Coordinates of C-alpha atoms and ligand atoms in Angstrom, one line a residue:
M1 CA -6.8 45.3 65.3
D2 CA -8.6 42.1 64.7
R3 CA -6.4 39.1 65.5
S4 CA -6.7 37.3 62.2
R5 CA -6.1 40.6 60.3
L6 CA -3.0 41.2 62.3
L7 CA -1.8 37.7 61.7
L8 CA -2.2 38.0 57.9
S9 CA -0.3 41.3 58.0
L10 CA 2.5 40.0 60.2
T11 CA 2.9 36.9 58.1
G12 CA 3.3 39.1 55.1
A13 CA 5.8 41.5 56.7
A14 CA 7.9 38.6 57.9
A15 CA 7.8 36.9 54.6
T16 CA 9.6 39.5 52.5
A17 CA 10.7 38.0 49.2
A18 CA 8.7 35.0 49.9
A19 CA 5.2 34.0 48.8
V20 CA 2.3 34.2 51.2
S21 CA -0.5 31.8 50.4
C22 CA -4.0 31.5 51.6
G23 CA -7.0 29.4 50.9
G24 CA -7.6 25.8 51.8
D25 CA -7.6 23.9 48.5
A26 CA -4.7 22.5 46.5
E27 CA -4.6 25.3 44.0
K28 CA -3.6 28.1 46.4
Q29 CA -3.4 31.6 45.2
T30 CA -0.2 33.3 46.4
V31 CA 1.0 36.8 46.8
P32 CA 4.7 37.3 45.9
R33 CA 6.5 39.6 48.2
P34 CA 7.8 42.2 47.7
L35 CA 4.8 43.1 45.7
N36 CA 4.3 46.1 43.4
V37 CA 1.0 47.9 42.9
V38 CA -0.3 49.7 39.9
Y39 CA -3.5 51.4 40.8
I40 CA -5.3 52.8 37.8
M41 CA -8.2 55.0 38.4
C42 CA -10.2 56.8 35.7
D43 CA -12.5 59.7 36.3
D44 CA -16.2 59.0 35.6
H45 CA -15.6 55.6 33.8
S46 CA -18.9 53.7 33.8
Y47 CA -18.9 50.0 34.1
Q48 CA -21.4 50.1 31.2
T49 CA -18.6 51.1 28.9
I50 CA -16.2 48.3 29.9
S51 CA -17.0 45.2 27.8
A52 CA -15.9 42.9 30.6
Y53 CA -19.0 44.2 32.4
D54 CA -21.4 45.2 29.6
R55 CA -21.1 44.4 25.9
R56 CA -23.9 46.7 24.6
F57 CA -21.8 49.8 23.9
M58 CA -18.1 49.2 23.1
Q59 CA -15.2 46.9 23.3
T60 CA -12.3 47.5 25.8
P61 CA -9.9 44.6 25.1
N62 CA -7.1 45.8 27.3
I63 CA -9.2 46.5 30.3
D64 CA -11.0 43.2 29.7
R65 CA -7.7 41.4 29.9
L66 CA -7.4 42.5 33.5
A67 CA -10.8 40.8 34.1
D68 CA -9.7 37.7 32.2
E69 CA -6.4 37.3 34.0
G70 CA -7.7 38.5 37.4
A71 CA -11.0 39.0 39.2
R72 CA -14.1 41.0 38.3
F73 CA -15.9 42.5 41.2
T74 CA -19.6 42.5 40.4
N75 CA -20.7 44.5 43.4
S76 CA -18.2 47.3 43.8
F77 CA -19.4 50.6 45.2
V78 CA -18.2 54.0 46.3
A79 CA -19.0 55.8 49.6
N80 CA -19.7 59.2 48.1
S81 CA -20.1 59.4 44.3
L82 CA -18.0 62.4 43.5
S83 CA -14.4 62.9 42.5
G84 CA -12.6 64.6 45.5
P85 CA -14.6 62.7 48.1
S86 CA -14.0 59.4 46.4
R87 CA -10.3 60.0 46.1
A88 CA -10.1 60.9 49.8
C89 CA -11.9 57.7 50.7
M90 CA -9.5 55.7 48.7
L91 CA -6.4 57.5 50.2
T92 CA -7.6 57.1 53.8
G93 CA -9.8 54.0 53.9
K94 CA -12.4 56.1 55.7
H95 CA -15.8 57.5 54.9
S96 CA -16.0 61.2 54.0
H97 CA -17.1 62.5 57.4
K98 CA -13.9 60.9 58.9
N99 CA -11.4 62.0 56.2
G100 CA -13.0 65.5 56.1
F101 CA -13.3 65.8 52.4
T102 CA -17.1 65.7 51.9
N103 CA -17.5 67.7 48.7
N104 CA -15.7 69.2 45.8
E105 CA -17.1 72.7 46.3
N106 CA -15.3 73.7 49.5
G107 CA -13.2 70.6 50.3
I108 CA -9.5 70.9 51.0
F109 CA -7.9 67.6 51.8
D110 CA -6.0 67.6 55.1
G111 CA -2.7 66.1 54.0
S112 CA -1.5 65.8 57.6
Q113 CA -3.7 62.8 58.2
Q114 CA -2.8 59.2 57.9
T115 CA -3.0 58.0 54.3
L116 CA -2.2 55.0 52.2
P117 CA 1.0 56.5 50.5
K118 CA 2.3 57.4 53.9
L119 CA 1.8 54.0 55.3
L120 CA 3.3 52.4 52.2
G121 CA 6.3 54.7 52.5
A122 CA 6.8 53.8 56.1
G123 CA 6.7 50.1 55.0
G124 CA 9.5 50.6 52.6
Y125 CA 7.6 51.4 49.4
Q126 CA 8.3 54.1 47.0
T127 CA 5.1 55.8 45.8
A128 CA 4.1 58.1 42.9
M129 CA 0.9 60.0 42.2
V130 CA 0.4 60.8 38.5
G131 CA -2.6 62.5 36.8
K132 CA -5.8 63.8 38.3
W133 CA -5.6 64.6 42.0
H134 CA -8.4 67.0 42.6
L135 CA -8.0 67.3 46.4
V136 CA -7.0 71.0 46.3
S137 CA -4.1 70.8 48.8
E138 CA -0.8 69.6 47.5
P139 CA -0.2 65.8 47.7
V140 CA 1.6 64.7 50.8
G141 CA 3.4 61.4 51.5
F142 CA 4.3 60.5 47.9
D143 CA 7.9 60.2 46.8
Y144 CA 6.9 61.7 43.5
W145 CA 3.8 63.6 42.4
D146 CA 3.0 65.0 39.0
I147 CA -0.6 66.1 39.0
L148 CA -3.1 67.8 36.7
T149 CA -4.4 71.2 37.8
G150 CA -8.0 70.9 39.0
Q151 CA -10.0 68.8 36.6
G152 CA -7.1 68.8 34.1
D153 CA -7.4 69.4 30.4
Y154 CA -7.7 66.9 27.5
Y155 CA -5.3 68.8 25.3
N156 CA -1.9 70.2 26.2
P157 CA -2.6 69.9 29.9
V158 CA -0.9 71.8 32.8
F159 CA 0.8 69.6 35.3
I160 CA 2.4 70.4 38.6
R161 CA 5.4 68.2 39.1
N162 CA 6.6 68.1 42.8
G163 CA 5.5 71.8 43.0
E164 CA 6.7 73.0 39.6
R165 CA 4.1 74.0 37.0
L166 CA 4.6 72.8 33.4
V167 CA 2.5 72.4 30.2
R168 CA 2.9 69.2 28.4
E169 CA 1.9 69.1 24.7
G170 CA -0.3 66.3 23.5
Y171 CA -3.4 64.3 24.6
C172 CA -3.8 64.0 28.4
T173 CA -4.4 60.2 28.6
D174 CA -1.2 59.4 26.7
I175 CA 0.8 62.0 28.5
T176 CA -0.3 60.7 31.9
T177 CA 0.9 57.3 31.0
D178 CA 4.2 58.7 29.6
V179 CA 4.8 60.5 32.9
A180 CA 4.2 57.3 34.8
F181 CA 6.7 55.4 32.7
E182 CA 9.3 58.1 33.2
W183 CA 8.9 57.6 36.9
L184 CA 8.9 53.9 36.7
D185 CA 12.1 54.0 34.6
S186 CA 13.8 56.2 37.2
R187 CA 12.6 54.5 40.3
D188 CA 14.8 52.7 42.9
R189 CA 14.8 49.1 41.8
E190 CA 15.7 47.9 45.3
K191 CA 12.3 48.9 46.6
P192 CA 8.8 47.8 45.8
F193 CA 6.6 50.5 44.4
C194 CA 3.0 51.7 44.3
L195 CA 2.0 53.8 41.4
F196 CA -1.3 55.8 41.5
L197 CA -2.1 56.4 37.9
H198 CA -5.2 58.6 37.7
Y199 CA -6.5 59.4 34.3
K200 CA -8.6 62.6 33.8
A201 CA -10.6 60.8 31.1
P202 CA -13.5 60.3 30.5
H203 CA -14.6 63.4 32.6
R204 CA -16.9 66.0 31.0
S205 CA -16.7 67.4 28.4
W206 CA -15.6 64.1 26.8
M207 CA -13.0 65.3 24.3
P208 CA -11.6 62.4 22.3
D209 CA -8.0 62.0 21.1
L210 CA -7.7 63.1 17.5
Q211 CA -7.1 59.6 16.3
D212 CA -10.4 58.5 17.9
L213 CA -12.6 61.1 16.4
G214 CA -15.3 59.4 14.5
A215 CA -14.6 55.9 15.9
F216 CA -18.3 55.5 16.7
D217 CA -19.9 57.4 13.9
E218 CA -21.5 54.3 12.5
A219 CA -22.7 53.1 15.9
V220 CA -26.3 53.4 17.0
F221 CA -26.3 53.1 20.8
P222 CA -29.3 51.4 22.3
L223 CA -31.4 53.9 24.3
P224 CA -31.5 52.8 28.0
E225 CA -34.8 51.5 29.1
T226 CA -35.1 54.3 31.6
F227 CA -34.1 57.2 29.3
Y228 CA -37.6 58.7 29.4
D229 CA -38.0 58.2 33.1
D230 CA -40.8 60.3 34.5
Y231 CA -39.5 60.1 38.0
A232 CA -42.9 59.2 39.4
T233 CA -42.6 58.3 43.1
R234 CA -39.0 59.9 43.3
E235 CA -38.9 63.5 44.1
A236 CA -35.1 63.9 44.4
A237 CA -34.7 62.0 41.1
A238 CA -36.8 64.6 39.4
L239 CA -35.2 67.7 41.0
Q240 CA -31.7 67.1 39.6
E241 CA -30.1 69.1 36.8
M242 CA -28.2 66.4 35.0
S243 CA -30.7 65.4 32.4
I244 CA -29.5 64.8 28.9
I245 CA -32.7 66.3 27.6
K246 CA -32.9 69.4 29.7
D247 CA -29.4 70.1 31.0
M248 CA -26.8 68.6 28.6
N249 CA -25.5 71.6 26.7
L250 CA -25.3 71.5 22.9
V251 CA -22.2 73.7 22.9
Y252 CA -20.3 72.9 26.0
D253 CA -21.0 69.2 26.1
L254 CA -21.8 68.4 22.5
K255 CA -19.5 70.9 20.8
M256 CA -22.2 72.4 18.4
A257 CA -21.0 75.9 18.0
D258 CA -19.8 76.9 14.5
R259 CA -16.6 78.6 13.6
E260 CA -18.1 82.1 13.8
G261 CA -19.1 81.4 17.4
E262 CA -22.8 81.1 16.6
I263 CA -24.5 79.3 19.4
H264 CA -27.4 77.1 18.6
T265 CA -28.8 77.0 22.1
P266 CA -27.5 79.8 24.3
D267 CA -29.0 78.2 27.4
R268 CA -26.0 78.6 29.7
P269 CA -24.4 81.8 30.9
N270 CA -21.3 82.8 29.0
L271 CA -22.0 80.7 26.0
E272 CA -22.7 83.7 23.9
R273 CA -19.2 85.1 24.8
Y274 CA -17.1 82.0 24.6
G275 CA -18.9 80.1 21.9
R276 CA -16.8 77.4 20.3
D277 CA -14.0 77.8 22.7
L278 CA -15.9 77.2 25.9
Y279 CA -15.6 73.5 26.0
R280 CA -11.8 73.7 25.6
R281 CA -11.6 74.6 29.2
D282 CA -9.0 76.6 31.2
L283 CA -10.3 79.9 30.1
P284 CA -9.5 82.8 32.5
P285 CA -12.8 84.0 33.8
G286 CA -14.2 86.9 31.9
E287 CA -11.8 86.8 29.0
L288 CA -12.4 85.6 25.5
V289 CA -9.2 83.6 24.7
P290 CA -8.5 80.8 22.2
G291 CA -8.9 77.3 23.3
R292 CA -6.0 75.1 24.5
M293 CA -5.4 73.3 21.3
N294 CA -2.4 74.1 19.0
A295 CA -3.1 74.9 15.4
A296 CA -2.6 71.4 14.1
Q297 CA -4.8 69.9 16.8
Q298 CA -7.5 72.5 16.2
A299 CA -7.4 71.9 12.5
A300 CA -7.9 68.2 12.9
W301 CA -10.6 68.7 15.5
D302 CA -12.5 71.2 13.3
A303 CA -12.2 69.0 10.2
Y304 CA -14.1 66.4 12.2
Y305 CA -16.7 68.6 13.9
D306 CA -17.4 71.2 11.2
P307 CA -19.5 68.9 9.0
I308 CA -21.4 67.5 12.0
I309 CA -22.1 71.1 13.2
A310 CA -23.3 72.1 9.7
K311 CA -25.6 69.1 9.4
F312 CA -26.9 69.7 12.9
K313 CA -27.7 73.3 11.9
E314 CA -29.4 72.2 8.8
E315 CA -31.6 69.6 10.4
K316 CA -33.1 71.8 13.1
L317 CA -34.1 68.8 15.1
E318 CA -36.7 69.1 17.8
G319 CA -38.4 67.0 20.5
K320 CA -37.7 63.3 20.6
A321 CA -35.4 63.5 17.6
L322 CA -33.3 66.1 19.3
H323 CA -33.2 64.3 22.6
E324 CA -32.0 61.1 21.0
W325 CA -29.6 62.9 18.8
K326 CA -28.1 64.3 22.0
Y327 CA -27.8 60.9 23.5
Q328 CA -26.1 59.4 20.4
R329 CA -23.6 62.3 20.3
Y330 CA -22.9 62.1 24.0
M331 CA -22.2 58.3 23.7
R332 CA -20.0 58.8 20.6
D333 CA -17.8 61.3 22.4
Y334 CA -17.7 59.4 25.7
C335 CA -16.9 56.0 24.1
S336 CA -14.3 57.6 21.8
V337 CA -12.5 59.0 25.0
I338 CA -12.6 55.5 26.5
R339 CA -10.8 54.1 23.4
S340 CA -7.7 56.0 24.5
V341 CA -8.0 54.9 28.1
D342 CA -8.2 51.3 26.9
R343 CA -5.2 51.8 24.6
N344 CA -3.2 53.2 27.5
V345 CA -4.1 50.3 29.8
G346 CA -2.6 48.2 27.0
R347 CA 0.5 50.3 27.1
V348 CA 0.8 49.8 30.9
Y349 CA 0.4 46.1 30.4
K350 CA 3.2 46.1 27.8
Y351 CA 5.5 48.2 30.0
L352 CA 5.1 45.8 32.9
E353 CA 5.6 42.8 30.6
D354 CA 8.7 44.3 28.9
N355 CA 10.2 45.1 32.3
G356 CA 9.5 41.7 33.8
L357 CA 7.1 43.1 36.3
L358 CA 3.9 41.2 35.6
E359 CA 4.9 38.4 38.0
N360 CA 5.2 40.6 41.0
T361 CA 2.8 43.4 40.4
V362 CA -0.9 43.7 41.2
I363 CA -2.9 45.8 38.8
I364 CA -6.1 47.4 40.0
Y365 CA -8.5 49.1 37.6
T366 CA -11.3 51.3 38.9
S367 CA -13.0 54.7 38.6
D368 CA -13.7 57.4 41.1
Q369 CA -17.4 56.6 40.7
G370 CA -19.9 55.2 38.2
F371 CA -21.6 57.3 35.6
Y372 CA -24.9 57.5 33.9
M373 CA -25.0 56.6 30.2
G374 CA -28.6 57.9 29.8
E375 CA -30.2 55.7 32.5
H376 CA -33.0 57.8 34.1
G377 CA -32.2 60.3 31.3
Y378 CA -29.1 61.3 33.2
F379 CA -25.4 62.0 32.6
D380 CA -23.1 62.7 35.7
K381 CA -23.2 60.7 39.0
R382 CA -23.8 61.7 42.7
F383 CA -26.9 59.7 43.4
M384 CA -27.0 56.5 45.4
Y385 CA -28.9 54.9 42.5
E386 CA -27.1 52.0 41.2
E387 CA -25.3 53.3 38.1
S388 CA -23.4 56.0 40.0
F389 CA -23.2 54.2 43.4
R390 CA -21.4 51.4 41.6
T391 CA -17.9 51.7 40.2
P392 CA -15.9 49.2 38.1
L393 CA -13.3 47.2 39.9
L394 CA -11.0 44.7 38.3
V395 CA -7.9 43.3 40.0
R396 CA -5.2 41.2 38.3
M397 CA -3.2 39.4 40.8
P398 CA 0.6 39.0 40.1
G399 CA 1.2 36.3 37.5
G400 CA -2.3 36.7 36.1
K401 CA -3.8 33.5 37.4
P402 CA -7.5 34.0 37.3
V403 CA -8.9 34.3 40.8
K404 CA -10.9 31.3 41.9
A405 CA -13.7 32.6 44.0
A406 CA -14.8 30.6 46.9
P407 CA -18.1 28.7 46.2
G408 CA -21.4 29.2 48.0
R409 CA -21.9 32.9 47.5
T410 CA -25.2 34.6 47.8
R411 CA -26.3 36.4 44.7
V412 CA -26.3 40.1 45.3
L413 CA -29.0 41.8 43.3
G414 CA -28.8 44.7 41.0
A415 CA -26.9 45.0 37.7
D416 CA -26.9 41.8 35.7
F417 CA -23.4 41.2 34.4
G418 CA -23.9 37.5 33.7
H419 CA -21.6 35.1 35.4
R420 CA -17.9 34.5 35.2
S421 CA -16.0 32.0 37.2
N422 CA -13.6 34.6 38.4
D423 CA -16.4 36.9 39.7
I424 CA -16.2 38.3 43.3
D425 CA -19.8 39.1 44.2
E426 CA -19.3 40.4 47.7
L427 CA -20.2 44.0 48.5
V428 CA -17.0 46.0 48.4
Q429 CA -16.5 49.8 48.6
N430 CA -13.7 52.2 47.9
I431 CA -12.9 52.5 51.6
D432 CA -11.6 49.0 51.2
Y433 CA -8.9 49.9 48.7
A434 CA -6.3 51.3 51.2
P435 CA -6.6 48.3 53.6
S436 CA -6.5 45.8 50.7
I437 CA -3.4 47.4 49.2
L438 CA -1.7 47.4 52.7
D439 CA -2.6 43.8 53.1
M440 CA -1.2 42.9 49.7
A441 CA 2.0 44.7 50.6
G442 CA 2.2 42.7 53.8
L443 CA 1.8 45.8 56.0
A444 CA -0.3 46.2 59.1
I445 CA -3.8 47.8 58.7
P446 CA -4.2 50.6 61.3
E447 CA -7.2 50.1 63.6
D448 CA -8.9 53.4 62.6
I449 CA -9.2 52.4 58.9
Q450 CA -12.9 51.8 58.3
G451 CA -12.6 49.7 55.1
E452 CA -11.9 46.0 55.0
S453 CA -9.2 44.2 53.1
F454 CA -10.6 42.2 50.2
L455 CA -7.4 40.3 49.7
P456 CA -8.8 37.2 51.3
L457 CA -11.6 37.3 48.6
L458 CA -8.9 37.5 45.9
L459 CA -7.2 34.5 47.5
G460 CA -10.3 32.4 47.2
Q461 CA -11.0 32.3 50.9
K462 CA -14.6 31.6 52.0
P463 CA -16.3 34.8 53.0
S464 CA -17.4 33.1 56.2
G465 CA -13.9 33.1 57.4
V466 CA -13.1 36.7 56.7
P467 CA -13.0 38.9 59.7
T468 CA -14.7 42.3 59.4
T469 CA -15.4 45.2 61.7
E470 CA -18.9 43.8 62.0
G471 CA -17.7 40.4 63.2
K472 CA -17.2 37.2 61.2
G473 CA -18.2 36.9 57.5
W474 CA -18.1 39.5 54.8
R475 CA -20.2 42.6 55.2
K476 CA -23.8 42.4 54.2
S477 CA -24.6 46.1 53.8
L478 CA -22.9 49.3 52.7
Y479 CA -23.2 52.9 53.9
Y480 CA -23.4 55.9 51.6
H481 CA -23.4 59.6 52.2
Y482 CA -23.4 62.4 49.6
Y483 CA -23.1 66.1 50.7
E484 CA -22.6 68.4 47.7
Y485 CA -25.8 70.5 47.7
P486 CA -26.6 73.3 46.8
A487 CA -24.3 72.8 43.9
E488 CA -24.0 72.0 40.2
H489 CA -26.5 69.3 39.1
S490 CA -28.7 69.9 42.1
V491 CA -28.6 66.4 43.6
R492 CA -29.9 66.7 47.1
R493 CA -27.9 65.6 50.0
H494 CA -28.6 62.0 51.0
Y495 CA -27.4 59.0 52.9
G496 CA -28.5 55.5 52.9
V497 CA -27.9 51.8 53.3
R498 CA -27.7 49.1 50.6
T499 CA -28.1 45.5 51.5
E500 CA -27.9 42.5 49.1
R501 CA -31.5 43.1 48.1
Y502 CA -32.6 46.6 49.1
S503 CA -31.5 50.1 48.8
L504 CA -32.8 52.7 51.3
M505 CA -32.0 56.3 51.0
H506 CA -32.9 59.6 52.8
F507 CA -32.7 62.9 50.9
Y508 CA -32.3 65.8 53.3
N509 CA -31.5 69.5 53.7
D510 CA -34.2 71.4 51.7
I511 CA -36.1 68.2 51.2
D512 CA -37.1 65.3 53.4
E513 CA -37.7 62.2 51.3
W514 CA -37.1 58.5 51.9
E515 CA -36.8 56.2 49.0
L516 CA -36.8 52.4 49.2
F517 CA -36.1 50.0 46.3
D518 CA -36.4 46.3 46.0
L519 CA -33.6 45.4 43.6
E520 CA -35.1 42.0 43.0
K521 CA -38.4 43.3 41.8
D522 CA -37.2 46.6 40.5
P523 CA -33.6 46.5 39.4
L524 CA -33.9 49.7 37.4
Q525 CA -35.1 51.6 40.5
L526 CA -38.3 53.1 39.0
K527 CA -40.6 52.5 41.9
N528 CA -40.0 54.0 45.3
I529 CA -41.9 51.6 47.7
Y530 CA -41.1 53.5 50.9
G531 CA -44.2 53.7 53.0
E532 CA -46.2 51.2 50.9
P533 CA -48.3 48.7 52.8
G534 CA -46.4 45.4 53.2
T535 CA -43.0 47.1 53.4
E536 CA -43.1 47.8 57.2
K537 CA -41.0 44.9 58.3
V538 CA -38.2 45.4 55.7
T539 CA -38.2 49.1 56.3
G540 CA -37.9 48.6 60.0
E541 CA -34.9 46.3 59.5
L542 CA -33.2 48.7 57.0
H543 CA -33.6 51.6 59.4
K544 CA -32.0 49.5 62.1
E545 CA -29.2 48.6 59.8
L546 CA -28.7 52.2 58.8
I547 CA -28.4 53.3 62.4
R548 CA -26.0 50.4 63.0
L549 CA -23.8 51.6 60.2
Q550 CA -24.0 55.2 61.2
T551 CA -22.9 54.1 64.7
L552 CA -20.2 51.8 63.4
Y553 CA -18.8 54.5 61.2
D554 CA -19.5 57.2 63.7
D555 CA -21.7 59.4 61.4
P556 CA -24.5 60.2 63.8
I557 CA -27.9 60.7 62.2
S558 CA -28.7 63.7 64.3
E559 CA -26.2 65.8 62.3
K560 CA -27.9 65.1 58.9
N561 CA -30.4 67.9 58.9
Ligands
SGN601 C1 -17.4 69.7 36.9 C2 -18.5 69.4 35.9 C3 -19.7 68.7 36.5 C4 -19.2 67.5 37.4 C5 -18.2 68.0 38.4 C6 -17.7 67.0 39.4 N1 -18.9 70.5 35.2 O1 -17.9 70.7 37.8 O2 -20.5 68.2 35.5 O3 -20.3 66.9 38.0 O4 -17.1 68.6 37.7 O5 -17.1 66.0 38.7 S1 -18.0 71.3 34.1 O6 -18.9 72.3 33.5 O7 -16.9 71.9 34.8 O8 -17.6 70.3 33.2 S2 -16.0 65.2 39.5 O9 -15.9 63.9 38.8 O10 -14.8 65.9 39.4 O11 -16.5 65.0 40.8
CA602 CA1 -15.3 61.7 38.8

């Protein structure tokens, strides 16, 4: 282990019940010890629909409060933009090829390996995992686990509590919070805790809580500039099956089947059979069974959707009008689902406040990856393109004193979030979560963890003083590798490197395509400049950097074909 890293850890471990401070100026940020951690992770929550990042679509006052009282990471990324892989990266602090969970289709998480909850447990923490797990094998290393089956259901979801299966009545986001509170109430108050609170929302097919139905009916969402992307110069971008226009389903995604089960676009197998019930999930294969809702829920749901379905049938929209109608409907459902997430973040805040925990608890808010809100015409994620490579990351340090970032940062290019004084602009990735949490807890970070602790950044330390696996100074590039192909949505396998200005990716398997984007000149990533005259030097440097990262992380390039 790096000496300074070890020093910080030892200082923390030795200073139980004391405060550890870092940073050179008078206003030092401190970490109280023992420290509790509430790690909130949504599923598919785009930064575009968090108003602390982007004000175009909706307001999220409770999530924003984390940004106001903490830090907003403006360059937060994942290592593999898909649920299971992302969760495995978070739990291990390692890239997919090292933790073994490369894709959802045939991945089974090897629970015998070193993980964050195990390390926390060994360090005297009590840990709980509540909500979406999605790693197939049963959770190992948590004192308590109460997980959704598979993707989970929005209504009346099935949970597995420490091995026992049970159905809980109600709306999933609320229930997940309730379960977390029950565990917090019953925890051992002598020990610090780390709660992993993983919401299923807002995963497809975006089913809002009944109280939020219609919340955005008056809204007209601005169409993203790249909605009608023609994918010129980008072969892999064109080959996907996650286009709102061509792949988003009117019944499954947008709920447009009428009560008799008439389907308005039977463009997906089984829709004719399942009709209106299909989107309610959890149907045994091959059987036509009612959806998951109880009678009262179904009545309220139908009361909202029936007139919309009737109007849709009547209008017989086509072409552009239909495409944009789909976009508006998608955004309405998705944002309505986020309303419940935001409300529940507010509940978590209140719980911590009411129980005197805000002073010694760090709250982390993130998602398992970013998501497309119509950019490039897409929904879903997977690509190394910015919207899905990025993920929101907000951290409220104990006490809620806004983080004072160290001055003199280089601007990292890409999304324009404007500037806030508590922004952290360094390139961070979800492999950094485990070491950061261990660091916050004052525990040693094992040598084989590939991520870096971003605690020093939260403590306002100058990045030049931060030790990384690459030497001194914060990392200047990120490695990405996506594996799930052939599979749903048909995003080709790819790996790549992103620096502060450029993004280079290689799509492989049944395709061999390199893409290079200059994020300064082309932040929307519309023009692949790979192989263009004048790019030789930067391409050479990026190839070198890619190989350096593949060597550093031990993901040899020869195995990628
Ligand atoms: C499901 C969804 C996909 C989604 C994957 C992975 N299809 O298979 O649209 O990309 O999950 O999402 S659905 O028909 O089942 O809704 S992930 O976030 O869990 O990785
Ligand atoms: Ca996800």
